[in-house]
mmCIF file with all atom_site columns, C-alpha atoms in Angstrom:
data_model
loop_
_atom_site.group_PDB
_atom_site.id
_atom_site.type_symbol
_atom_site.label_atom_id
_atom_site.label_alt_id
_atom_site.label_comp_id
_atom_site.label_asym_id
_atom_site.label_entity_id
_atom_site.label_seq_id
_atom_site.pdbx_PDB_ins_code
_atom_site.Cartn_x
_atom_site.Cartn_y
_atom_site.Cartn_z
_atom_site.occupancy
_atom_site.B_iso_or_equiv
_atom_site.pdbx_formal_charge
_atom_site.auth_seq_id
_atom_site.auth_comp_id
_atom_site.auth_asym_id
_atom_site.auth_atom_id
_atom_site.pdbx_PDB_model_num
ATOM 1   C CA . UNK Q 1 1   ? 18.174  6.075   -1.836  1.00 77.00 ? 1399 UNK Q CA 1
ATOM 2   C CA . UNK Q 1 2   ? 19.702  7.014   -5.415  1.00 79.00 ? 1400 UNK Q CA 1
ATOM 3   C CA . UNK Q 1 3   ? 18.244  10.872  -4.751  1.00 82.00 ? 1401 UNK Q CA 1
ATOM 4   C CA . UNK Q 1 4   ? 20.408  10.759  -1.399  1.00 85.00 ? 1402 UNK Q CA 1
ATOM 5   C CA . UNK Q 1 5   ? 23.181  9.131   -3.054  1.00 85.00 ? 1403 UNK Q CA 1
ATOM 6   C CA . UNK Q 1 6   ? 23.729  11.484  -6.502  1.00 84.00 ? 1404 UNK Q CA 1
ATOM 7   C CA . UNK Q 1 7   ? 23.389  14.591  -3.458  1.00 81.00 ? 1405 UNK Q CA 1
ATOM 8   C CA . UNK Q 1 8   ? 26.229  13.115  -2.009  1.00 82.00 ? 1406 UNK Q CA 1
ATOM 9   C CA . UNK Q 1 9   ? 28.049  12.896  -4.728  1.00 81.00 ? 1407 UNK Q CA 1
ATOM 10  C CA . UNK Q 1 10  ? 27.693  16.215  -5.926  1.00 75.00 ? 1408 UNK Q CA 1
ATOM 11  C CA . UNK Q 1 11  ? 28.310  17.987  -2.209  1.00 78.00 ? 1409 UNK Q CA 1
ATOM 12  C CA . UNK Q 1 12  ? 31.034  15.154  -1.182  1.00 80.00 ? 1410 UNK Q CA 1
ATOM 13  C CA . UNK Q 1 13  ? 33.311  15.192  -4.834  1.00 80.00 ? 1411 UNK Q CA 1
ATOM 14  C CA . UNK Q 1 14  ? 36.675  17.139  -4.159  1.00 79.00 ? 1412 UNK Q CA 1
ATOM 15  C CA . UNK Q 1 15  ? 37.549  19.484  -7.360  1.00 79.00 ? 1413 UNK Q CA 1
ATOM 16  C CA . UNK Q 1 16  ? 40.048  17.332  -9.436  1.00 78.00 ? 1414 UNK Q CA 1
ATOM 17  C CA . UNK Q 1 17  ? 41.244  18.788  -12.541 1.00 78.00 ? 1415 UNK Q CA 1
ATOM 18  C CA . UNK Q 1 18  ? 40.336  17.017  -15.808 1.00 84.00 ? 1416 UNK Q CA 1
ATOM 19  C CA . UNK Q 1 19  ? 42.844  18.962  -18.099 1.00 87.00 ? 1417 UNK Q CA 1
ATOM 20  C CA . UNK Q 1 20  ? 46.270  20.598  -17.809 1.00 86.00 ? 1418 UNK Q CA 1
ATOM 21  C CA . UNK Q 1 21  ? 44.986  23.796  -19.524 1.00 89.00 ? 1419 UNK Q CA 1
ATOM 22  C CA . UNK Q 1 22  ? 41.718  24.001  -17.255 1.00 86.00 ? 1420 UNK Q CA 1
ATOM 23  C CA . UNK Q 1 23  ? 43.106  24.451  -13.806 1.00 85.00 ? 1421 UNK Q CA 1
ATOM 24  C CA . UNK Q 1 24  ? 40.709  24.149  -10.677 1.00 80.00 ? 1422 UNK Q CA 1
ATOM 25  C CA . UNK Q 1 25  ? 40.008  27.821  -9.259  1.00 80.00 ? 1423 UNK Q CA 1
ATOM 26  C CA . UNK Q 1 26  ? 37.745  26.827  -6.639  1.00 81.00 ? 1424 UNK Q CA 1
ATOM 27  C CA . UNK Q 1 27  ? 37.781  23.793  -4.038  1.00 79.00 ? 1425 UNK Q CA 1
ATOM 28  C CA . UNK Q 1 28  ? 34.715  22.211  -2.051  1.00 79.00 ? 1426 UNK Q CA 1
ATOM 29  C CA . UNK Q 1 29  ? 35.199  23.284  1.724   1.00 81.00 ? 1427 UNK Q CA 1
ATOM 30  C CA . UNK Q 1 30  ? 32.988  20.345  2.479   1.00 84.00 ? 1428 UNK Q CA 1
ATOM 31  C CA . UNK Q 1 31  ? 34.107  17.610  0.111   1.00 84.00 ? 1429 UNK Q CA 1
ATOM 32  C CA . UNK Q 1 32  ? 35.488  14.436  1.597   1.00 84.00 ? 1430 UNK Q CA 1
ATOM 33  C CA . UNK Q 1 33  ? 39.101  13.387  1.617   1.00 86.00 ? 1431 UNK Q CA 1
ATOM 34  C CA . UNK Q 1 34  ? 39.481  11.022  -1.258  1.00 84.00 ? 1432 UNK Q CA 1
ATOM 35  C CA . UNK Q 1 35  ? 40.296  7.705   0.364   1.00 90.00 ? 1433 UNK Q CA 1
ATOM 36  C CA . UNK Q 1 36  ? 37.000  8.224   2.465   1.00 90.00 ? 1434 UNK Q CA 1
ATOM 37  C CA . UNK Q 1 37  ? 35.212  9.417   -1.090  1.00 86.00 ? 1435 UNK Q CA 1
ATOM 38  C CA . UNK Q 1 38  ? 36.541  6.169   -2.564  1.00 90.00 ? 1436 UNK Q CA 1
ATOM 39  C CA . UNK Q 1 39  ? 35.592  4.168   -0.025  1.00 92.00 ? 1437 UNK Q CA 1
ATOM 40  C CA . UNK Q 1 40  ? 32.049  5.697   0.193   1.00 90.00 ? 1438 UNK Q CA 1
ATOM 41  C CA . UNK Q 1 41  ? 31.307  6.087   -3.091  1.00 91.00 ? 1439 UNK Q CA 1
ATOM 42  C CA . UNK Q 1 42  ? 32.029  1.871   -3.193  1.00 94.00 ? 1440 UNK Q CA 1
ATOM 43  C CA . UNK Q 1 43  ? 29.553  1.770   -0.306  1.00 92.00 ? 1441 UNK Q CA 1
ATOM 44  C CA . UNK Q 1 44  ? 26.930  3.513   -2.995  1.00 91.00 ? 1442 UNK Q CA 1
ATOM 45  C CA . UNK Q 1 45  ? 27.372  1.152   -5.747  1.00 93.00 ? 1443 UNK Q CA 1
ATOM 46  C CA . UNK Q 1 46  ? 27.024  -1.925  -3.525  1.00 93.00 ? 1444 UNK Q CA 1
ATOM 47  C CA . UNK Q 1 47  ? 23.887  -0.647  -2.004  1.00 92.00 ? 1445 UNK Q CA 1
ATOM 48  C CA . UNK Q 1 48  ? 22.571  0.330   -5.621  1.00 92.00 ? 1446 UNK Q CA 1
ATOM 49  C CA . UNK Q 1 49  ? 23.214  -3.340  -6.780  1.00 94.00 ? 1447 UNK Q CA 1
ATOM 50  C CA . UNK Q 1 50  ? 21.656  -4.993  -3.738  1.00 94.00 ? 1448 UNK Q CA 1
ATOM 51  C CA . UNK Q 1 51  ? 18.379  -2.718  -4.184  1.00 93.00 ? 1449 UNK Q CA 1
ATOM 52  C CA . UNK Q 1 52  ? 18.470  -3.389  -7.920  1.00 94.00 ? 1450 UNK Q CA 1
ATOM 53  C CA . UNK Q 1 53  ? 18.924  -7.558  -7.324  1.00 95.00 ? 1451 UNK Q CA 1
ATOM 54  C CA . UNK Q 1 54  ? 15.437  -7.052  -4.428  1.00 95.00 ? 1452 UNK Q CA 1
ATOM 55  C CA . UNK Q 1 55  ? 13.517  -5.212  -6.983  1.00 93.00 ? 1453 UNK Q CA 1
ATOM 56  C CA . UNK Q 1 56  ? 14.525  -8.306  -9.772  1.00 92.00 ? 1454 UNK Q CA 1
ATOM 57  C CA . UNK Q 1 57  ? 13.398  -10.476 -6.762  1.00 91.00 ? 1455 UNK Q CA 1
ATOM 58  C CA . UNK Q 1 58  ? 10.092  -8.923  -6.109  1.00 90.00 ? 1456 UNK Q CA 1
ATOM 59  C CA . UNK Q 1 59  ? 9.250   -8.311  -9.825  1.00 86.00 ? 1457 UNK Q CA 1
ATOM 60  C CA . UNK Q 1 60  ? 10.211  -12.405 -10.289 1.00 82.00 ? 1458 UNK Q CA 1
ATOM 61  C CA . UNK Q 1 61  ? 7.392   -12.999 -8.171  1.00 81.00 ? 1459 UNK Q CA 1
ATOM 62  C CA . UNK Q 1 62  ? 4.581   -11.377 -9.196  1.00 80.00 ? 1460 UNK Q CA 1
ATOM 63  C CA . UNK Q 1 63  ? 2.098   -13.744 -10.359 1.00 74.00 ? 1461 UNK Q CA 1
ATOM 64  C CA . UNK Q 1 64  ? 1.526   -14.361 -13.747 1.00 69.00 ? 1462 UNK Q CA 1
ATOM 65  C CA . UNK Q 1 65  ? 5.012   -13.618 -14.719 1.00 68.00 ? 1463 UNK Q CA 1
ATOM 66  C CA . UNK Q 1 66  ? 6.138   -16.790 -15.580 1.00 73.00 ? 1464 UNK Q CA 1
ATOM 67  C CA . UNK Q 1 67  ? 2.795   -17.597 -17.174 1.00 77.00 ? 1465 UNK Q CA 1
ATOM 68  C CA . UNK Q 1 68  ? 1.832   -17.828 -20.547 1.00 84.00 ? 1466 UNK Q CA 1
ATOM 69  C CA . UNK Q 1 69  ? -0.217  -15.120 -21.376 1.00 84.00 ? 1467 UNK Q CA 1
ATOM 70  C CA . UNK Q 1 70  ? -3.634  -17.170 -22.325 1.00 88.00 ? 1468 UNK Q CA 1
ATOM 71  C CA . UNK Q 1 71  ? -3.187  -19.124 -18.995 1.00 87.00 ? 1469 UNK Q CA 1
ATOM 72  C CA . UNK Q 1 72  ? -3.294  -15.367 -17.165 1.00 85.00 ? 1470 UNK Q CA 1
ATOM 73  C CA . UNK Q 1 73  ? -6.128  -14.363 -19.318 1.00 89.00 ? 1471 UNK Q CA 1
ATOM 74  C CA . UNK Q 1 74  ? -8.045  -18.037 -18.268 1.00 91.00 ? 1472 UNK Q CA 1
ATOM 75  C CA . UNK Q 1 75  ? -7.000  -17.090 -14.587 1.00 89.00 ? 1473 UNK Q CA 1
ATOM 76  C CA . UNK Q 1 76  ? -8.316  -13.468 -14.928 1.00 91.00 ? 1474 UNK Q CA 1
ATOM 77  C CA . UNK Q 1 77  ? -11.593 -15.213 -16.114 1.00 95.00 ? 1475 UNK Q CA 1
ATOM 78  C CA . UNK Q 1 78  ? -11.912 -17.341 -13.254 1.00 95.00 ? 1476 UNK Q CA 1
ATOM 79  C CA . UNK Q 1 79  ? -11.027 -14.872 -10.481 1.00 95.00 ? 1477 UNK Q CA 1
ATOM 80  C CA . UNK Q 1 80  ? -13.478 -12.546 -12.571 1.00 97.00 ? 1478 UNK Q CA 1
ATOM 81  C CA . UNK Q 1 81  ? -16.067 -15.633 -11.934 1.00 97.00 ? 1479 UNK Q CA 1
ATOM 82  C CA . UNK Q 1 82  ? -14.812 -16.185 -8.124  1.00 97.00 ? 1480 UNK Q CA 1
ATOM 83  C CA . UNK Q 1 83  ? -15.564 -12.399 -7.441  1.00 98.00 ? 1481 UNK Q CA 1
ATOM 84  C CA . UNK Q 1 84  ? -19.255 -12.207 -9.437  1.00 97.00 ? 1482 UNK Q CA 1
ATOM 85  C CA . UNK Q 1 85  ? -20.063 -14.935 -7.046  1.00 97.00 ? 1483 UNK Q CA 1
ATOM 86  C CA . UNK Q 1 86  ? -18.643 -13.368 -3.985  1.00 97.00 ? 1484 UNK Q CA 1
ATOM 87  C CA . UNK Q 1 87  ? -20.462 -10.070 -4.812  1.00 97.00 ? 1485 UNK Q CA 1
ATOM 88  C CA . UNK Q 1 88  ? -23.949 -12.071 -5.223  1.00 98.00 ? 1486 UNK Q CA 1
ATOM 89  C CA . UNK Q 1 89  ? -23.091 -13.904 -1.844  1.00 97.00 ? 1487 UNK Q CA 1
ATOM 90  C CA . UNK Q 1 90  ? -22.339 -10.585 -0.143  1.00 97.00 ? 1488 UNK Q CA 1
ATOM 91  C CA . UNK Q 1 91  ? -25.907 -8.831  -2.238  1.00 97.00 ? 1489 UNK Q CA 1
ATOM 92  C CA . UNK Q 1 92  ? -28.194 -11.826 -0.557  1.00 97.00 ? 1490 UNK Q CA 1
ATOM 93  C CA . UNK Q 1 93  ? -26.857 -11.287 3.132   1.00 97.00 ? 1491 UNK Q CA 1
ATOM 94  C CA . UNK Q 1 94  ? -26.988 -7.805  2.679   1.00 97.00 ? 1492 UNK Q CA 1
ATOM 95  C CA . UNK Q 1 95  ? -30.858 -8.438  2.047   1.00 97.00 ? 1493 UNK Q CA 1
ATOM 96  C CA . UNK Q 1 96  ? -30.925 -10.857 4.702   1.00 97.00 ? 1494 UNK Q CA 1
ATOM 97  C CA . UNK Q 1 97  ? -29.641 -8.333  7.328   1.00 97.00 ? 1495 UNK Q CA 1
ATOM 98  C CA . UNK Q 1 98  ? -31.998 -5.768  5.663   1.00 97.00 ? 1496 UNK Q CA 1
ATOM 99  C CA . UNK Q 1 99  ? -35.144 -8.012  6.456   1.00 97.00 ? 1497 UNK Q CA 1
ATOM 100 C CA . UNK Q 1 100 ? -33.550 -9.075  9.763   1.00 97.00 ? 1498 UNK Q CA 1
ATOM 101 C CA . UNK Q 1 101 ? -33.064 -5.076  10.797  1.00 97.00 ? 1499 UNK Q CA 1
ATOM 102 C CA . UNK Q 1 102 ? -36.926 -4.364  9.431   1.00 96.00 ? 1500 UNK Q CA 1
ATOM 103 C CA . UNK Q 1 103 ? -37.873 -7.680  11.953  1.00 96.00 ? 1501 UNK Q CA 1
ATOM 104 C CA . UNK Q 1 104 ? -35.922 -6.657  14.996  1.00 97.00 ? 1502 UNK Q CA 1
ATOM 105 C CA . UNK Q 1 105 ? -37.186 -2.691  14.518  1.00 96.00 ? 1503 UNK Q CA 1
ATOM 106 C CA . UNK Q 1 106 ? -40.774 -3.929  14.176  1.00 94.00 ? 1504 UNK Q CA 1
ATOM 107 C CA . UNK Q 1 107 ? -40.227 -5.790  17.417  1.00 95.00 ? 1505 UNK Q CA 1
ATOM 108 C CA . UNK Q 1 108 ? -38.289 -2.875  19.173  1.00 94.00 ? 1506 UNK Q CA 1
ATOM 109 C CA . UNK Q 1 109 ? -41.806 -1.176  17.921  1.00 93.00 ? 1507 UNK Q CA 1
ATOM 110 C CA . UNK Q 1 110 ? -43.698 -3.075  19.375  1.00 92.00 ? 1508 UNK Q CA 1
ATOM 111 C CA . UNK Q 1 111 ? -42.206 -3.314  22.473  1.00 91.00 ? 1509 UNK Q CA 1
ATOM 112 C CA . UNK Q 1 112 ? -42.050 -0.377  23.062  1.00 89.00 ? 1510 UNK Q CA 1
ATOM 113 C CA . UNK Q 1 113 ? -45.869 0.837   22.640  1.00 88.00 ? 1511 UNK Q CA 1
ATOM 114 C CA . UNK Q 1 114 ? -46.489 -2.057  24.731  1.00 87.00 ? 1512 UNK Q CA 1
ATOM 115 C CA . UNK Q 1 115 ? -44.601 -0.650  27.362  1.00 83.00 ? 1513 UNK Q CA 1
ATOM 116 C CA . UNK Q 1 116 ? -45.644 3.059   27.097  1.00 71.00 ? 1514 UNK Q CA 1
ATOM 117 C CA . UNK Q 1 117 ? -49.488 1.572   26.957  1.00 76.00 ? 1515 UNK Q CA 1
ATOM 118 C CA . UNK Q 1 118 ? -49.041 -0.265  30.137  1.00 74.00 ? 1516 UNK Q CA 1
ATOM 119 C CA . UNK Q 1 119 ? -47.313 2.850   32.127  1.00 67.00 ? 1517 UNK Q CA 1
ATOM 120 C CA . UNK Q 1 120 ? -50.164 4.892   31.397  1.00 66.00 ? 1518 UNK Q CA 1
ATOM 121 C CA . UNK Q 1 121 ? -52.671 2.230   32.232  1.00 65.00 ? 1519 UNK Q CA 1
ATOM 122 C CA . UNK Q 1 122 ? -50.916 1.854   35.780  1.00 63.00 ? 1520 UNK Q CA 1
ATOM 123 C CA . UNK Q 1 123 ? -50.483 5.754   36.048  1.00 62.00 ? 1521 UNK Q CA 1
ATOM 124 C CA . UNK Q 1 124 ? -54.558 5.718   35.378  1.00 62.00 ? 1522 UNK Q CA 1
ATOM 125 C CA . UNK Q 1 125 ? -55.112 3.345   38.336  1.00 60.00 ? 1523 UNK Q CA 1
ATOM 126 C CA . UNK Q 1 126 ? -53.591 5.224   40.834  1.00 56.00 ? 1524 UNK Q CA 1
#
């Protein structure tokens, strides 16, 4: 927004001379008429200010911004604790599932030669 709003500045501004001794010696073809410069330029700086009053509004609540900085270090600590414990949970189902996928593959296994053995054992009686 401010990139978009300093390029309009710079390509909208009409030439206005700042001193009697400098006079202007070239004008913008595509600058706006002042009024609508004015009036659009007042459009910019509102929009600036309501973007600057949501970023004060977002930073405001962060967490741990209106906390005292040991009560964010004693909450870092515990979410450090909550997330050990998490990863340990997720570790032991992990070796669950492991022990779970050896069962269920040593069953597929089994199956399996069971079912080739008795094919050939029909193919043999006929």
């Amino acid at each position: 927004m401010l990139f978009k709003s300093l390029h309009y500045l710079h390509k909208k501004a009409g030439m206005v001379q700042v001193a009697p001794e400098i006079p202007v010696t070239q004008l913008n073809d595509g600058a706006d008429s002042a009024d609508e410069f004015t009036a659009r330029t007042q459009e910019i700086a509102n929009d600036i200010c309501r973007q600057a009053k949501k970023i004060d509004t977002l930073v405001e609540s962060l967490p741990g911004v209106s906390v005292s900085e040991s009560e964010q270090e004693r909450e870092f600590v515990e979410l450090s604790q909550e997330n050990d414990a998490a990863t340990r949970e997720l570790e032991e189902a992990n070796k669950r599932a492991r022990v779970l996928l050896g069962d269920i593959s040593g069953i597929l296994r089994e199956i399996a030669d069971n079912a080739g053995k008795q094919k050939s054992e029909t193919t043999k009686q006929w």
